[in-house]
Amino acid sequence: MNILAVAAECSPFAKIGGLADVVSALAKEWHGLGHSVRVVLPKYGNIDCQRWNIKPTSSVVAVPIGWWQEYTRLWRGVLPGTDVPVYFLESRDYFDRAGIYGDPDGYPDNDRRFLFLSRAALEIASSIDFVPDIIHAHDWHTAFALAFLKSHYRFHPRFARTAGVFTIHNIAFQGQSDPRRILPLANFPLDQFPGSWFEHDGAVNLMKTGIMFADKITTVSPTYAREIRWTSAGMGMQPYLNLRGADFLGVLNGADYTEWDPQTDPHIAAPYGIETLSDKDRNKAGLLEESVPPHDRTLEIPILGMVSRLTAQKGIDLLLGCIEQFVRTGRARFAILGSGEARYEHALHRLGRRYPTRVLVYTGYNASLSHHVIASSDFLVMPSLFEPCGLTQIYALRYGTVPIVRATGGLADTVEEYDPVTGTGTGFTFGEYSASAFARAIERALRYYRHPVHWNRIRTNGMRQDFSATKSAQQYLNVFRWALEKIGRNPNST
Ligand code: ADP
Ligand code: GLC
């Protein structure tokens, strides 16, 4: 199959969160399964072209915007360790900035920046000589590509037999825009806007646009698929998801275990596996050596790790609401790597100053440290308010780092409460969104930490789980085949 993936993030070039990991892992897997994959990404100002060997090509592509043309030079690289081509769109106007989205509030022209990406993704097909069977668009940023596919490019020789698939990574971000501004730029008539596939609450809503124009729609876990369809977690999109119900399903994210394997991970102090699990403590010792004075480095105290964007979604309020009851008495340490909202960064640093050997706080984005923290911690906490899938808990399982999670979205699909009677289960879960429910789950977890038989069982149960991207890549291929059938093609002929 020829697959054109279009996204705002792709690991390791441009990453804020799990979207980047998933785009990259899926592309690698499809390639490994013999499919032809191209990834299209903006050339953001902070992409390290030298490090990743990204080079300019001679192609400059004209992109229709409104009644004029804008231009992008194509740069080309490959996903490291593979020969999957990644095309980067150069644009001084749109992408040559330090940030990806311009957090925390977003760049004011994000609608236009991603409109450009979405249109250019189709326009570059001739230059890269690609006839896609599938356009796979991720999140609101690239939803316009599917609207274009079904309208302006419907009879285009390269796209007449192309199906469009839309994957929702987070329905909380919907991409709203003023129709008078964006529709003329996208060449859609303003007079047909009210009640159209673009419109939600009087604005252009790109989440709705993706849902309505795609042949098939997926989201990143089965539980989240149910939540956003039937509950307020859908944030207003429930009627559209219901309208498209027959074409909508959850495909659980998978991990790239070539990147996340404690036996081969180059970022961690000491490799280990199920058979050599005691070596995990050498990582813990390493982390303590780096951050705690010698007299307080005891390995006995459990470390609860967290690697996260610092936003309300991630349940940081619950963490702040109960952390002191565990560190004050020295029953636990926390190692937190995060970046995001200033109010959370400040609150965590305040705790770090108050309990310098018990609350270890690292702010900023640091890929290497994220591996180190996950390998060195005994537990990984994810008290998310909502979580479409979550990847860090999946990584933690492979590292024998026991997840303590709120059972929502993909967390509910990947972490099973430990049952001491049957010896099954991989972590600790709680339901109610409250600091006290979270604290009770931590209490339960700490009890088993002190019990070698159970402790060993929980960790090895987790390490044996297989949430590989290979599985999810195969499920996506099924979705792609259904999408091709939907547009009247024989999926076996690709
Ligand atoms: P989300 O996409 O909502 O942020 P996920 O759990 O799906 O949540 O993915 C988060 C990804 O981002 C993981 O790969 C995690 O290791 C990484 N990550 C989050 N915060 C940081 C950080 N401060 N430094 C490095 N990596 C981070
Ligand atoms: C989003 C979600 C996260 C998910 C990731 C990758 O950022 O918040 O739960 O794992 O996308 O799909």
PDB file of N, CA and C in Angstrom, residues 106-185:
ATOM      1  N   GLY A 106      -0.521  29.193  21.673  1.00  0.00           N
ATOM      2  CA  GLY A 106      -0.593  28.904  20.243  1.00  0.00           C
ATOM      3  C   GLY A 106      -0.331  30.162  19.424  1.00  0.00           C
ATOM      4  N   TYR A 107       0.336  30.003  18.295  1.00  0.00           N
ATOM      5  CA  TYR A 107       0.533  31.151  17.401  1.00  0.00           C
ATOM      6  C   TYR A 107      -0.819  31.590  16.850  1.00  0.00           C
ATOM      7  N   PRO A 108      -1.010  32.893  16.695  1.00  0.00           N
ATOM      8  CA  PRO A 108      -2.326  33.350  16.206  1.00  0.00           C
ATOM      9  C   PRO A 108      -2.627  32.873  14.780  1.00  0.00           C
ATOM     10  N   ASP A 109      -1.606  32.524  14.028  1.00  0.00           N
ATOM     11  CA  ASP A 109      -1.864  32.084  12.646  1.00  0.00           C
ATOM     12  C   ASP A 109      -1.763  30.559  12.495  1.00  0.00           C
ATOM     13  N   ASN A 110      -1.957  29.819  13.590  1.00  0.00           N
ATOM     14  CA  ASN A 110      -1.863  28.355  13.488  1.00  0.00           C
ATOM     15  C   ASN A 110      -2.845  27.777  12.464  1.00  0.00           C
ATOM     16  N   ASP A 111      -4.035  28.362  12.363  1.00  0.00           N
ATOM     17  CA  ASP A 111      -4.994  27.834  11.382  1.00  0.00           C
ATOM     18  C   ASP A 111      -4.397  27.906   9.978  1.00  0.00           C
ATOM     19  N   ARG A 112      -3.779  29.028   9.682  1.00  0.00           N
ATOM     20  CA  ARG A 112      -3.237  29.206   8.336  1.00  0.00           C
ATOM     21  C   ARG A 112      -1.961  28.380   8.119  1.00  0.00           C
ATOM     22  N   ARG A 113      -1.155  28.262   9.160  1.00  0.00           N
ATOM     23  CA  ARG A 113       0.074  27.454   9.055  1.00  0.00           C
ATOM     24  C   ARG A 113      -0.281  26.009   8.706  1.00  0.00           C
ATOM     25  N   PHE A 114      -1.289  25.476   9.409  1.00  0.00           N
ATOM     26  CA  PHE A 114      -1.603  24.063   9.179  1.00  0.00           C
ATOM     27  C   PHE A 114      -2.483  23.856   7.946  1.00  0.00           C
ATOM     28  N   LEU A 115      -3.197  24.902   7.555  1.00  0.00           N
ATOM     29  CA  LEU A 115      -3.865  24.841   6.258  1.00  0.00           C
ATOM     30  C   LEU A 115      -2.803  24.686   5.162  1.00  0.00           C
ATOM     31  N   PHE A 116      -1.751  25.450   5.288  1.00  0.00           N
ATOM     32  CA  PHE A 116      -0.661  25.382   4.298  1.00  0.00           C
ATOM     33  C   PHE A 116      -0.063  23.968   4.267  1.00  0.00           C
ATOM     34  N   LEU A 117       0.213  23.425   5.451  1.00  0.00           N
ATOM     35  CA  LEU A 117       0.748  22.056   5.522  1.00  0.00           C
ATOM     36  C   LEU A 117      -0.199  21.072   4.826  1.00  0.00           C
ATOM     37  N   SER A 118      -1.495  21.208   5.106  1.00  0.00           N
ATOM     38  CA  SER A 118      -2.474  20.250   4.593  1.00  0.00           C
ATOM     39  C   SER A 118      -2.595  20.323   3.070  1.00  0.00           C
ATOM     40  N   ARG A 119      -2.538  21.544   2.563  1.00  0.00           N
ATOM     41  CA  ARG A 119      -2.655  21.678   1.097  1.00  0.00           C
ATOM     42  C   ARG A 119      -1.360  21.249   0.408  1.00  0.00           C
ATOM     43  N   ALA A 120      -0.235  21.647   1.024  1.00  0.00           N
ATOM     44  CA  ALA A 120       1.062  21.316   0.431  1.00  0.00           C
ATOM     45  C   ALA A 120       1.272  19.804   0.382  1.00  0.00           C
ATOM     46  N   ALA A 121       0.734  19.097   1.400  1.00  0.00           N
ATOM     47  CA  ALA A 121       0.914  17.637   1.442  1.00  0.00           C
ATOM     48  C   ALA A 121       0.377  16.995   0.161  1.00  0.00           C
ATOM     49  N   LEU A 122      -0.703  17.561  -0.400  1.00  0.00           N
ATOM     50  CA  LEU A 122      -1.248  17.015  -1.646  1.00  0.00           C
ATOM     51  C   LEU A 122      -0.466  17.529  -2.849  1.00  0.00           C
ATOM     52  N   GLU A 123      -0.070  18.796  -2.756  1.00  0.00           N
ATOM     53  CA  GLU A 123       0.605  19.404  -3.907  1.00  0.00           C
ATOM     54  C   GLU A 123       1.990  18.815  -4.168  1.00  0.00           C
ATOM     55  N   ILE A 124       2.651  18.298  -3.143  1.00  0.00           N
ATOM     56  CA  ILE A 124       4.014  17.801  -3.372  1.00  0.00           C
ATOM     57  C   ILE A 124       4.034  16.414  -4.018  1.00  0.00           C
ATOM     58  N   ALA A 125       2.839  15.787  -4.134  1.00  0.00           N
ATOM     59  CA  ALA A 125       2.809  14.401  -4.621  1.00  0.00           C
ATOM     60  C   ALA A 125       3.533  14.242  -5.959  1.00  0.00           C
ATOM     61  N   SER A 126       3.366  15.217  -6.877  1.00  0.00           N
ATOM     62  CA  SER A 126       4.039  15.077  -8.173  1.00  0.00           C
ATOM     63  C   SER A 126       5.546  15.145  -7.997  1.00  0.00           C
ATOM     64  N   SER A 127       6.022  16.106  -7.205  1.00  0.00           N
ATOM     65  CA  SER A 127       7.475  16.247  -7.042  1.00  0.00           C
ATOM     66  C   SER A 127       8.106  15.002  -6.444  1.00  0.00           C
ATOM     67  N   ILE A 128       7.374  14.348  -5.540  1.00  0.00           N
ATOM     68  CA  ILE A 128       7.976  13.159  -4.930  1.00  0.00           C
ATOM     69  C   ILE A 128       7.504  11.893  -5.647  1.00  0.00           C
ATOM     70  N   ASP A 129       6.758  12.112  -6.725  1.00  0.00           N
ATOM     71  CA  ASP A 129       6.263  11.046  -7.580  1.00  0.00           C
ATOM     72  C   ASP A 129       5.600   9.925  -6.761  1.00  0.00           C
ATOM     73  N   PHE A 130       4.530  10.277  -6.112  1.00  0.00           N
ATOM     74  CA  PHE A 130       3.853   9.328  -5.232  1.00  0.00           C
ATOM     75  C   PHE A 130       2.366   9.328  -5.543  1.00  0.00           C
ATOM     76  N   VAL A 131       1.784   8.144  -5.666  1.00  0.00           N
ATOM     77  CA  VAL A 131       0.332   8.019  -5.844  1.00  0.00           C
ATOM     78  C   VAL A 131      -0.201   7.306  -4.608  1.00  0.00           C
ATOM     79  N   PRO A 132      -0.705   8.052  -3.629  1.00  0.00           N
ATOM     80  CA  PRO A 132      -1.094   7.391  -2.386  1.00  0.00           C
ATOM     81  C   PRO A 132      -2.387   6.592  -2.513  1.00  0.00           C
ATOM     82  N   ASP A 133      -2.398   5.419  -1.888  1.00  0.00           N
ATOM     83  CA  ASP A 133      -3.669   4.718  -1.702  1.00  0.00           C
ATOM     84  C   ASP A 133      -4.396   5.323  -0.510  1.00  0.00           C
ATOM     85  N   ILE A 134      -3.604   5.742   0.477  1.00  0.00           N
ATOM     86  CA  ILE A 134      -4.181   6.267   1.714  1.00  0.00           C
ATOM     87  C   ILE A 134      -3.503   7.589   2.067  1.00  0.00           C
ATOM     88  N   ILE A 135      -4.319   8.572   2.433  1.00  0.00           N
ATOM     89  CA  ILE A 135      -3.774   9.728   3.140  1.00  0.00           C
ATOM     90  C   ILE A 135      -4.174   9.561   4.596  1.00  0.00           C
ATOM     91  N   HIS A 136      -3.185   9.533   5.455  1.00  0.00           N
ATOM     92  CA  HIS A 136      -3.454   9.362   6.892  1.00  0.00           C
ATOM     93  C   HIS A 136      -3.154  10.696   7.569  1.00  0.00           C
ATOM     94  N   ALA A 137      -4.224  11.357   8.034  1.00  0.00           N
ATOM     95  CA  ALA A 137      -4.069  12.681   8.646  1.00  0.00           C
ATOM     96  C   ALA A 137      -4.262  12.556  10.156  1.00  0.00           C
ATOM     97  N   HIS A 138      -3.423  13.255  10.913  1.00  0.00           N
ATOM     98  CA  HIS A 138      -3.450  13.146  12.369  1.00  0.00           C
ATOM     99  C   HIS A 138      -3.899  14.458  13.006  1.00  0.00           C
ATOM    100  N   ASP A 139      -4.957  14.380  13.802  1.00  0.00           N
ATOM    101  CA  ASP A 139      -5.436  15.519  14.594  1.00  0.00           C
ATOM    102  C   ASP A 139      -5.859  16.704  13.722  1.00  0.00           C
ATOM    103  N   TRP A 140      -6.378  17.759  14.374  1.00  0.00           N
ATOM    104  CA  TRP A 140      -7.000  18.845  13.616  1.00  0.00           C
ATOM    105  C   TRP A 140      -6.036  19.511  12.649  1.00  0.00           C
ATOM    106  N   HIS A 141      -4.751  19.479  12.974  1.00  0.00           N
ATOM    107  CA  HIS A 141      -3.769  20.219  12.157  1.00  0.00           C
ATOM    108  C   HIS A 141      -3.807  19.832  10.688  1.00  0.00           C
ATOM    109  N   THR A 142      -4.139  18.562  10.427  1.00  0.00           N
ATOM    110  CA  THR A 142      -4.050  18.098   9.039  1.00  0.00           C
ATOM    111  C   THR A 142      -5.417  17.687   8.473  1.00  0.00           C
ATOM    112  N   ALA A 143      -6.483  18.054   9.201  1.00  0.00           N
ATOM    113  CA  ALA A 143      -7.831  17.658   8.772  1.00  0.00           C
ATOM    114  C   ALA A 143      -8.187  18.245   7.400  1.00  0.00           C
ATOM    115  N   PHE A 144      -7.704  19.440   7.117  1.00  0.00           N
ATOM    116  CA  PHE A 144      -8.019  20.052   5.816  1.00  0.00           C
ATOM    117  C   PHE A 144      -7.568  19.167   4.652  1.00  0.00           C
ATOM    118  N   ALA A 145      -6.492  18.391   4.856  1.00  0.00           N
ATOM    119  CA  ALA A 145      -6.003  17.533   3.761  1.00  0.00           C
ATOM    120  C   ALA A 145      -7.126  16.600   3.299  1.00  0.00           C
ATOM    121  N   LEU A 146      -7.961  16.143   4.246  1.00  0.00           N
ATOM    122  CA  LEU A 146      -9.037  15.208   3.890  1.00  0.00           C
ATOM    123  C   LEU A 146     -10.187  15.946   3.195  1.00  0.00           C
ATOM    124  N   ALA A 147     -10.418  17.193   3.633  1.00  0.00           N
ATOM    125  CA  ALA A 147     -11.442  17.996   2.946  1.00  0.00           C
ATOM    126  C   ALA A 147     -11.001  18.260   1.499  1.00  0.00           C
ATOM    127  N   PHE A 148      -9.722  18.543   1.316  1.00  0.00           N
ATOM    128  CA  PHE A 148      -9.202  18.771  -0.051  1.00  0.00           C
ATOM    129  C   PHE A 148      -9.318  17.507  -0.891  1.00  0.00           C
ATOM    130  N   LEU A 149      -8.932  16.382  -0.266  1.00  0.00           N
ATOM    131  CA  LEU A 149      -8.970  15.100  -0.985  1.00  0.00           C
ATOM    132  C   LEU A 149     -10.362  14.855  -1.573  1.00  0.00           C
ATOM    133  N   LYS A 150     -11.397  15.185  -0.800  1.00  0.00           N
ATOM    134  CA  LYS A 150     -12.768  14.883  -1.234  1.00  0.00           C
ATOM    135  C   LYS A 150     -13.374  16.001  -2.080  1.00  0.00           C
ATOM    136  N   SER A 151     -12.654  17.085  -2.278  1.00  0.00           N
ATOM    137  CA  SER A 151     -13.234  18.175  -3.060  1.00  0.00           C
ATOM    138  C   SER A 151     -12.284  18.583  -4.186  1.00  0.00           C
ATOM    139  N   HIS A 152     -11.330  19.460  -3.882  1.00  0.00           N
ATOM    140  CA  HIS A 152     -10.492  20.004  -4.956  1.00  0.00           C
ATOM    141  C   HIS A 152      -9.695  18.933  -5.709  1.00  0.00           C
ATOM    142  N   TYR A 153      -9.389  17.812  -5.041  1.00  0.00           N
ATOM    143  CA  TYR A 153      -8.510  16.803  -5.661  1.00  0.00           C
ATOM    144  C   TYR A 153      -9.266  15.529  -6.028  1.00  0.00           C
ATOM    145  N   ARG A 154     -10.575  15.621  -5.995  1.00  0.00           N
ATOM    146  CA  ARG A 154     -11.376  14.415  -6.164  1.00  0.00           C
ATOM    147  C   ARG A 154     -11.123  13.718  -7.508  1.00  0.00           C
ATOM    148  N   PHE A 155     -10.907  14.526  -8.526  1.00  0.00           N
ATOM    149  CA  PHE A 155     -10.697  13.928  -9.856  1.00  0.00           C
ATOM    150  C   PHE A 155      -9.253  14.070 -10.317  1.00  0.00           C
ATOM    151  N   HIS A 156      -8.403  14.447  -9.402  1.00  0.00           N
ATOM    152  CA  HIS A 156      -6.983  14.601  -9.709  1.00  0.00           C
ATOM    153  C   HIS A 156      -6.393  13.214  -9.992  1.00  0.00           C
ATOM    154  N   PRO A 157      -5.587  13.077 -11.077  1.00  0.00           N
ATOM    155  CA  PRO A 157      -5.107  11.726 -11.438  1.00  0.00           C
ATOM    156  C   PRO A 157      -4.356  11.019 -10.305  1.00  0.00           C
ATOM    157  N   ARG A 158      -3.686  11.770  -9.438  1.00  0.00           N
ATOM    158  CA  ARG A 158      -2.940  11.097  -8.359  1.00  0.00           C
ATOM    159  C   ARG A 158      -3.809  10.714  -7.166  1.00  0.00           C
ATOM    160  N   PHE A 159      -4.993  11.319  -7.068  1.00  0.00           N
ATOM    161  CA  PHE A 159      -5.780  11.126  -5.835  1.00  0.00           C
ATOM    162  C   PHE A 159      -7.177  10.532  -6.070  1.00  0.00           C
ATOM    163  N   ALA A 160      -7.525  10.289  -7.339  1.00  0.00           N
ATOM    164  CA  ALA A 160      -8.886   9.837  -7.627  1.00  0.00           C
ATOM    165  C   ALA A 160      -9.183   8.502  -6.942  1.00  0.00           C
ATOM    166  N   ARG A 161      -8.141   7.731  -6.664  1.00  0.00           N
ATOM    167  CA  ARG A 161      -8.347   6.412  -6.039  1.00  0.00           C
ATOM    168  C   ARG A 161      -7.742   6.362  -4.626  1.00  0.00           C
ATOM    169  N   THR A 162      -7.663   7.531  -3.999  1.00  0.00           N
ATOM    170  CA  THR A 162      -7.061   7.614  -2.663  1.00  0.00           C
ATOM    171  C   THR A 162      -8.149   7.707  -1.598  1.00  0.00           C
ATOM    172  N   ALA A 163      -8.006   6.927  -0.520  1.00  0.00           N
ATOM    173  CA  ALA A 163      -8.940   7.042   0.611  1.00  0.00           C
ATOM    174  C   ALA A 163      -8.276   7.849   1.725  1.00  0.00           C
ATOM    175  N   GLY A 164      -9.126   8.491   2.543  1.00  0.00           N
ATOM    176  CA  GLY A 164      -8.597   9.342   3.614  1.00  0.00           C
ATOM    177  C   GLY A 164      -8.951   8.781   4.987  1.00  0.00           C
ATOM    178  N   VAL A 165      -7.970   8.702   5.864  1.00  0.00           N
ATOM    179  CA  VAL A 165      -8.207   8.224   7.235  1.00  0.00           C
ATOM    180  C   VAL A 165      -7.740   9.297   8.209  1.00  0.00           C
ATOM    181  N   PHE A 166      -8.590   9.537   9.209  1.00  0.00           N
ATOM    182  CA  PHE A 166      -8.317  10.596  10.190  1.00  0.00           C
ATOM    183  C   PHE A 166      -8.136   9.959  11.557  1.00  0.00           C
ATOM    184  N   THR A 167      -7.038  10.266  12.224  1.00  0.00           N
ATOM    185  CA  THR A 167      -6.815   9.723  13.568  1.00  0.00           C
ATOM    186  C   THR A 167      -6.841  10.846  14.600  1.00  0.00           C
ATOM    187  N   ILE A 168      -7.698  10.629  15.610  1.00  0.00           N
ATOM    188  CA  ILE A 168      -7.854  11.629  16.671  1.00  0.00           C
ATOM    189  C   ILE A 168      -6.949  11.245  17.837  1.00  0.00           C
ATOM    190  N   HIS A 169      -5.954  12.072  18.108  1.00  0.00           N
ATOM    191  CA  HIS A 169      -5.068  11.810  19.250  1.00  0.00           C
ATOM    192  C   HIS A 169      -5.548  12.525  20.501  1.00  0.00           C
ATOM    193  N   ASN A 170      -6.241  13.615  20.304  1.00  0.00           N
ATOM    194  CA  ASN A 170      -6.729  14.357  21.475  1.00  0.00           C
ATOM    195  C   ASN A 170      -7.856  15.286  21.039  1.00  0.00           C
ATOM    196  N   ILE A 171      -9.081  14.958  21.478  1.00  0.00           N
ATOM    197  CA  ILE A 171     -10.237  15.718  20.994  1.00  0.00           C
ATOM    198  C   ILE A 171     -10.362  17.058  21.724  1.00  0.00           C
ATOM    199  N   ALA A 172      -9.508  17.256  22.738  1.00  0.00           N
ATOM    200  CA  ALA A 172      -9.545  18.530  23.477  1.00  0.00           C
ATOM    201  C   ALA A 172      -9.028  19.681  22.605  1.00  0.00           C
ATOM    202  N   PHE A 173      -8.234  19.362  21.615  1.00  0.00           N
ATOM    203  CA  PHE A 173      -7.717  20.397  20.716  1.00  0.00           C
ATOM    204  C   PHE A 173      -8.446  20.252  19.387  1.00  0.00           C
ATOM    205  N   GLN A 174      -9.277  21.259  19.044  1.00  0.00           N
ATOM    206  CA  GLN A 174     -10.159  21.077  17.886  1.00  0.00           C
ATOM    207  C   GLN A 174      -9.838  21.987  16.712  1.00  0.00           C
ATOM    208  N   GLY A 175      -9.009  22.997  16.911  1.00  0.00           N
ATOM    209  CA  GLY A 175      -8.643  23.857  15.792  1.00  0.00           C
ATOM    210  C   GLY A 175      -9.799  24.691  15.279  1.00  0.00           C
ATOM    211  N   GLN A 176     -10.189  25.710  16.075  1.00  0.00           N
ATOM    212  CA  GLN A 176     -11.276  26.588  15.630  1.00  0.00           C
ATOM    213  C   GLN A 176     -10.729  27.775  14.845  1.00  0.00           C
ATOM    214  N   SER A 177     -11.543  28.240  13.900  1.00  0.00           N
ATOM    215  CA  SER A 177     -11.085  29.371  13.107  1.00  0.00           C
ATOM    216  C   SER A 177     -12.294  30.144  12.582  1.00  0.00           C
ATOM    217  N   ASP A 178     -12.042  31.389  12.271  1.00  0.00           N
ATOM    218  CA  ASP A 178     -13.095  32.246  11.719  1.00  0.00           C
ATOM    219  C   ASP A 178     -13.319  31.860  10.253  1.00  0.00           C
ATOM    220  N   PRO A 179     -14.556  31.488   9.896  1.00  0.00           N
ATOM    221  CA  PRO A 179     -14.799  31.052   8.511  1.00  0.00           C
ATOM    222  C   PRO A 179     -14.427  32.115   7.485  1.00  0.00           C
ATOM    223  N   ARG A 180     -14.660  33.398   7.841  1.00  0.00           N
ATOM    224  CA  ARG A 180     -14.385  34.460   6.853  1.00  0.00           C
ATOM    225  C   ARG A 180     -12.903  34.574   6.569  1.00  0.00           C
ATOM    226  N   ARG A 181     -12.123  34.112   7.531  1.00  0.00           N
ATOM    227  CA  ARG A 181     -10.675  34.180   7.339  1.00  0.00           C
ATOM    228  C   ARG A 181     -10.160  32.945   6.599  1.00  0.00           C
ATOM    229  N   ILE A 182     -10.583  31.750   7.072  1.00  0.00           N
ATOM    230  CA  ILE A 182      -9.884  30.544   6.616  1.00  0.00           C
ATOM    231  C   ILE A 182     -10.500  29.940   5.354  1.00  0.00           C
ATOM    232  N   LEU A 183     -11.837  30.020   5.206  1.00  0.00           N
ATOM    233  CA  LEU A 183     -12.443  29.338   4.054  1.00  0.00           C
ATOM    234  C   LEU A 183     -11.994  29.931   2.715  1.00  0.00           C
ATOM    235  N   PRO A 184     -11.934  31.270   2.601  1.00  0.00           N
ATOM    236  CA  PRO A 184     -11.417  31.793   1.328  1.00  0.00           C
ATOM    237  C   PRO A 184      -9.975  31.345   1.056  1.00  0.00           C
ATOM    238  N   LEU A 185      -9.161  31.237   2.105  1.00  0.00           N
ATOM    239  CA  LEU A 185      -7.774  30.780   1.905  1.00  0.00           C
ATOM    240  C   LEU A 185      -7.738  29.321   1.447  1.00  0.00           C
TER     241      LEU A 185
END
